[in-house]
C-alpha positions in Angstrom: 27.9 45.5 249.3 25.1 43.1 248.1 22.1 44.8 246.5 23.8 48.0 245.4 22.8 49.2 242.0 25.3 49.4 239.2 26.0 53.0 238.4 25.6 54.9 235.1 28.8 56.4 233.7 28.2 59.6 231.7 30.8 61.3 229.6 31.3 65.1 229.7 33.8 67.4 228.0 32.3 68.5 224.7 32.4 72.3 223.9 30.1 72.0 220.9 27.5 74.8 220.6 28.2 76.4 223.9 28.5 73.0 225.7 25.0 72.0 224.7 26.0 68.3 224.7 27.3 68.6 228.2 24.0 70.2 229.2 22.2 67.2 227.8 24.4 64.9 229.7 23.9 66.7 233.0 20.2 67.0 232.5 19.9 63.3 231.9 22.2 62.5 234.7 20.2 64.6 237.1 16.9 63.0 236.0 18.4 59.5 236.5 19.6 60.5 240.0 16.1 61.7 240.9 14.9 58.2 240.1 17.4 56.8 242.6 19.9 55.7 240.0 23.6 56.1 241.0 25.4 58.2 238.4 29.1 58.9 237.9 30.6 61.5 235.5 33.8 61.5 233.6 35.0 64.8 232.0 37.5 63.9 229.3 38.5 67.6 228.7 39.7 67.8 232.3 40.8 64.3 233.0 42.1 63.1 229.6 41.6 59.8 227.8 44.3 58.1 229.9 42.2 58.4 233.0 39.6 56.0 231.6 41.9 53.1 232.4 40.6 53.4 236.0 37.3 52.0 234.8 38.8 48.9 233.3 37.1 45.8 234.8 34.2 47.8 236.3 30.6 47.0 235.6 28.0 49.7 234.8 24.3 49.9 234.2 25.3 51.7 231.0 28.1 53.9 229.8 26.6 57.0 228.0 28.2 59.4 225.6 26.7 62.3 223.6 28.3 62.2 220.2 31.4 61.0 222.0 34.4 59.6 220.2 35.7 57.8 223.3 34.1 54.5 222.4 36.4 53.9 219.5 39.6 54.1 221.5 41.7 51.1 220.5 44.6 49.5 222.4 46.8 48.1 219.7 49.1 46.2 222.1 46.2 44.4 223.7 44.3 44.1 220.4 41.0 45.3 221.9 38.9 48.4 222.2 39.2 50.1 225.6 35.5 49.8 226.3 35.5 46.1 225.7 37.3 46.0 229.0 34.3 47.7 230.8 31.2 45.7 231.5 27.8 47.1 230.5 26.1 48.5 227.4 27.6 51.5 225.7 25.1 54.1 224.5 26.1 57.0 222.3 23.6 59.7 221.5 23.6 60.9 217.9 22.0 64.3 217.1 23.8 65.4 213.9 23.7 63.3 210.7 25.5 60.0 211.4 27.9 60.7 208.5 29.7 63.1 210.8 30.8 60.2 212.9 31.5 57.9 210.0 35.0 56.8 211.2 33.7 56.2 214.7 30.8 54.1 213.8 33.0 51.9 211.6 35.2 51.2 214.7 33.0 50.3 217.6 33.4 48.0 220.7 30.9 45.3 221.4 27.5 46.1 222.9 27.6 49.7 221.6 24.2 51.1 220.8 23.3 54.4 219.1 20.4 56.5 220.3 19.0 59.2 218.0 16.0 61.5 217.7 15.5 61.0 213.9 14.0 57.9 212.3 15.9 58.6 209.1 19.2 58.7 211.0 18.2 55.4 212.7 17.6 53.8 209.3 20.9 55.2 208.0 22.8 53.7 211.0 21.1 50.3 210.6 22.0 50.1 207.0 25.5 51.4 206.9 27.1 50.7 210.3 26.6 47.0 211.1 29.1 47.2 214.0 26.5 49.0 216.1 24.7 46.6 218.3 21.5 48.4 217.6 19.8 51.8 217.2 17.1 53.3 219.4 14.9 56.4 219.1 15.3 58.7 222.2 14.8 62.4 221.6 16.6 65.2 223.5 14.2 67.0 225.9 13.6 70.1 227.8 14.0 71.0 231.5 10.9 71.3 233.7 12.8 74.0 235.7 12.9 76.2 232.5 9.2 76.9 232.8 9.5 78.5 236.3 9.8 82.2 236.7 9.1 85.5 234.9 5.3 85.2 235.0 5.0 82.0 233.1 4.7 79.0 235.6 5.2 78.8 239.3 7.0 75.9 241.0 3.9 73.7 240.9 3.7 74.0 237.1 0.5 76.2 237.3 0.2 79.5 235.5 1.9 82.3 237.5 -0.7 84.8 238.6 1.8 87.7 238.4 1.4 87.6 234.6 3.7 87.3 231.7 6.2 89.8 230.5 6.9 88.9 226.9 8.8 91.8 225.4 10.3 89.8 222.4 8.1 89.0 219.4 10.2 86.4 217.7 13.4 85.0 219.2 15.9 82.8 217.3 18.5 81.3 219.6 20.9 80.0 217.0 24.2 81.2 215.5 24.7 82.6 212.1 26.9 80.6 209.7 27.6 81.9 206.2 26.8 79.0 203.8 29.3 80.6 201.3 32.2 79.5 203.5 31.7 75.9 202.7 31.9 76.3 198.9 35.8 76.8 198.7 36.2 73.3 200.2 35.1 71.9 196.8 36.4 74.6 194.5 39.9 73.2 194.6 38.7 69.6 194.0 38.9 67.7 190.7 36.2 68.6 188.2 34.1 65.5 188.9 33.9 66.3 192.6 32.9 69.9 191.9 30.3 68.6 189.5 28.9 66.1 192.0 28.9 68.6 194.9 27.0 71.1 192.7 24.4 68.4 191.9 24.1 67.4 195.5 23.6 71.0 196.7 21.2 71.7 193.8 19.1 68.7 194.7 18.8 69.7 198.4 18.0 73.3 197.4 15.3 72.2 195.0 13.8 69.5 197.3 14.5 70.7 200.9 12.2 68.1 202.4 14.4 65.2 201.3 17.1 63.6 203.4 20.7 64.4 202.5 21.3 60.7 201.6 18.3 60.7 199.2 19.6 63.9 197.6 23.1 62.4 197.2 21.7 59.1 195.7 19.7 61.2 193.2 22.8 63.3 192.3 24.8 60.1 191.7 22.0 58.7 189.6 22.0 61.8 187.5 25.7 61.3 186.8 25.2 57.6 185.9 27.1 56.3 188.9 26.1 53.2 190.8 27.7 52.8 194.2 28.0 50.0 196.7 27.1 50.9 200.3 30.8 51.2 201.1 31.5 53.4 198.2 28.4 55.6 199.0 29.7 56.2 202.5 33.0 57.3 201.1 31.4 59.8 198.7 29.0 61.1 201.4 31.8 61.5 203.9 33.8 63.6 201.4 30.8 65.8 200.7 29.3 66.0 204.2 30.1 69.7 204.5 27.5 70.4 201.9 24.8 69.4 204.4 25.9 72.2 206.7 26.1 74.5 203.6 22.5 73.9 202.6 21.3 74.0 206.2 23.0 77.4 206.6 21.6 78.6 203.3 18.0 77.9 204.4 18.6 79.4 207.9 19.6 82.6 206.1 16.6 82.4 203.8 14.2 82.0 206.7 15.6 85.0 208.6 15.6 87.1 205.4 12.0 86.3 204.6 10.9 87.4 208.1 12.9 90.6 208.1 11.8 91.6 204.7 8.2 91.3 205.9 8.9 93.8 208.7 8.9 91.2 211.5 11.2 92.0 214.4 13.6 89.2 215.2 15.9 88.9 218.2 19.1 86.9 217.7 22.0 86.0 219.9 25.8 86.0 219.5 28.4 88.0 217.6 28.1 85.7 214.6 25.1 87.7 213.5 27.3 90.8 213.1 28.7 89.0 210.0 25.3 88.3 208.5 24.2 90.2 205.3 21.3 91.7 207.3 23.3 92.8 210.4 22.2 96.4 209.9 18.6 95.6 209.2 16.3 97.7 211.4 14.1 94.7 212.3 17.1 92.6 213.5 18.1 93.0 217.2 21.4 91.3 218.1 22.1 90.3 221.7 25.1 88.8 223.4 25.3 85.0 223.1 23.5 82.9 225.6 24.5 79.6 227.2 22.1 76.6 227.5 21.5 77.7 231.1 20.6 81.3 230.0 18.5 80.6 227.0 15.3 79.7 228.9 15.2 83.2 230.3 15.1 84.6 226.7 12.4 82.1 225.7 10.3 83.1 228.7 10.4 86.7 227.3 9.5 85.6 223.8 6.1 85.2 222.2 7.4 83.0 219.4 10.5 80.9 219.2 11.9 80.4 215.7 13.5 77.1 214.9 15.3 75.9 211.7 16.1 72.2 211.7 19.7 71.1 211.1 18.4 69.1 208.1 16.5 66.6 210.4 13.6 65.4 208.3 12.0 63.0 210.7 13.2 64.3 214.1 12.6 66.5 217.2 15.0 68.8 219.0 15.6 70.1 222.5 14.9 73.7 221.4 11.3 72.7 220.5 10.8 71.1 223.9 12.5 73.9 225.8 10.5 76.6 224.0 7.2 74.9 224.7 8.1 74.5 228.4 8.9 78.3 228.5 5.6 79.2 226.9 7.0 80.5 223.7 5.1 79.3 220.6 7.3 77.2 218.4 7.6 78.1 214.7 9.7 75.4 213.0 10.2 73.8 209.6 8.3 70.6 209.1 9.5 67.1 209.9 7.5 63.9 209.6 7.8 63.3 213.4 6.4 66.8 214.2 3.6 66.5 211.7 2.6 63.1 213.3 2.9 64.1 216.9 1.8 67.8 217.1 -1.2 69.7 215.8 -0.1 72.4 213.4 -1.8 75.7 214.3 -2.8 74.4 217.7 0.4 73.3 219.5 3.0 74.8 217.2 3.4 76.5 213.8 5.0 74.4 211.0 6.3 76.0 207.9 7.6 74.4 204.7 11.1 75.2 203.3 9.6 74.9 199.8 7.0 77.6 200.5 8.8 80.2 202.7 6.6 83.0 201.2 3.8 81.7 203.4 5.9 82.0 206.6 5.5 85.8 207.5 1.7 85.6 207.3 1.6 82.7 209.7 3.9 84.4 212.2 1.9 87.7 211.9 -1.3 85.8 212.5 0.0 84.6 215.9 1.5 88.0 216.9 -1.7 89.7 216.2 -3.9 87.3 218.2 -2.7 87.2 221.8 -5.5 85.0 222.9 -4.7 82.4 220.3 -1.0 82.6 221.1 -1.6 82.0 224.8 -3.9 79.0 224.0 -1.3 77.5 221.8 1.4 78.1 224.4 -0.7 76.4 227.1 -1.5 73.3 224.9 2.2 73.0 223.9 3.3 73.3 227.5 0.9 70.6 228.7 2.2 68.2 226.0 5.9 69.0 226.5 5.6 68.7 230.3 4.0 65.3 229.9 6.1 63.8 227.1 9.3 65.8 226.5 11.2 66.4 229.7 14.5 64.8 230.7 12.6 63.2 233.5 10.5 61.4 230.9 13.6 60.5 228.9 15.3 59.0 232.0 12.2 56.8 232.5 12.2 55.7 228.9 15.9 54.9 229.0 15.8 52.8 232.1 12.7 51.0 230.7 14.6 50.2 227.5 17.7 49.0 229.4 15.5 46.8 231.6 13.8 45.3 228.5 17.2 44.0 227.4 17.8 46.9 225.0 15.4 45.4 222.5 15.8 46.9 219.0 12.6 47.4 217.0 
């Protein structure tokens, strides 16, 4: 029928972190639908890769994945990528460091763009993955519906006159991962690899505000090795587990510093039973929560603790979601956050290099409820205006309408 809009095709089927990527996909899809855009979903975990053949020859406004590996499906008999047989731009959101999708980004169909929340990641993709048609900054966001209920905001977005019931001082909605589990992966390697991994980890531990790629380049320089870009990718791919190792190390350090200062911390999931401070009197372990359930916990929390997954110039959905729920965000610093939010007014920023200062900042907010509420209100106003999936849907359609211009 003439005049009908081409639909968006959005991929589902990821079970990463309690299906958080599927939650992103559905949130964005709902926001696009509310704008009058037709949206179709394909759940690869239920329908399998073979079912994608039904889309061959169809045209879409865009085909969207969230760290999806579907775009590199290759048909050897035909000599083409499957998605080259579908019309429309292919957009893949990247939230972890791009090195985790190294093989995928080296094998892309035409017109495949990468969207990411971190400007360092964008620069990395531009430099090392020329098969990408381009890279665009588009952060994950929060749900406006998350603010409604439990005395925080009513359905108009105004403060709920029934009052707040914040029974949790500091909530950390994140799993515990023992950084020590990553070390055996290099213990059995040849001496040079063990040596380089140790230098890589040591650099990130000493300079936690650097990107992983900068730390690795410095580690290589210390050993007198000069690499081509291709060789550098190979080395980083082999040592990428060290990024999770150092991230987990600092997550443990942040929690430990708060607990040792006597600050009560509520955490979620059985993984915390395996932590070295599982029996600490200030740690309260609750059952795991899904993306749909976490807003309820944030609406009961005065402060929401966040530890970046080594994003040094980015933004996360947990920050947006916490702000929309009225929980003051306390997070390690990134360049993006320092540029776009007022520390001490809209959120609390701490420095991984100076964790001894963290407890005093947290206690300062917990002991001043008037200031905490003022910060929560300022953050809510900013997040509601700039960091919802409704806003991201508008930004995405505007970018597509512009011809997917890459800055």
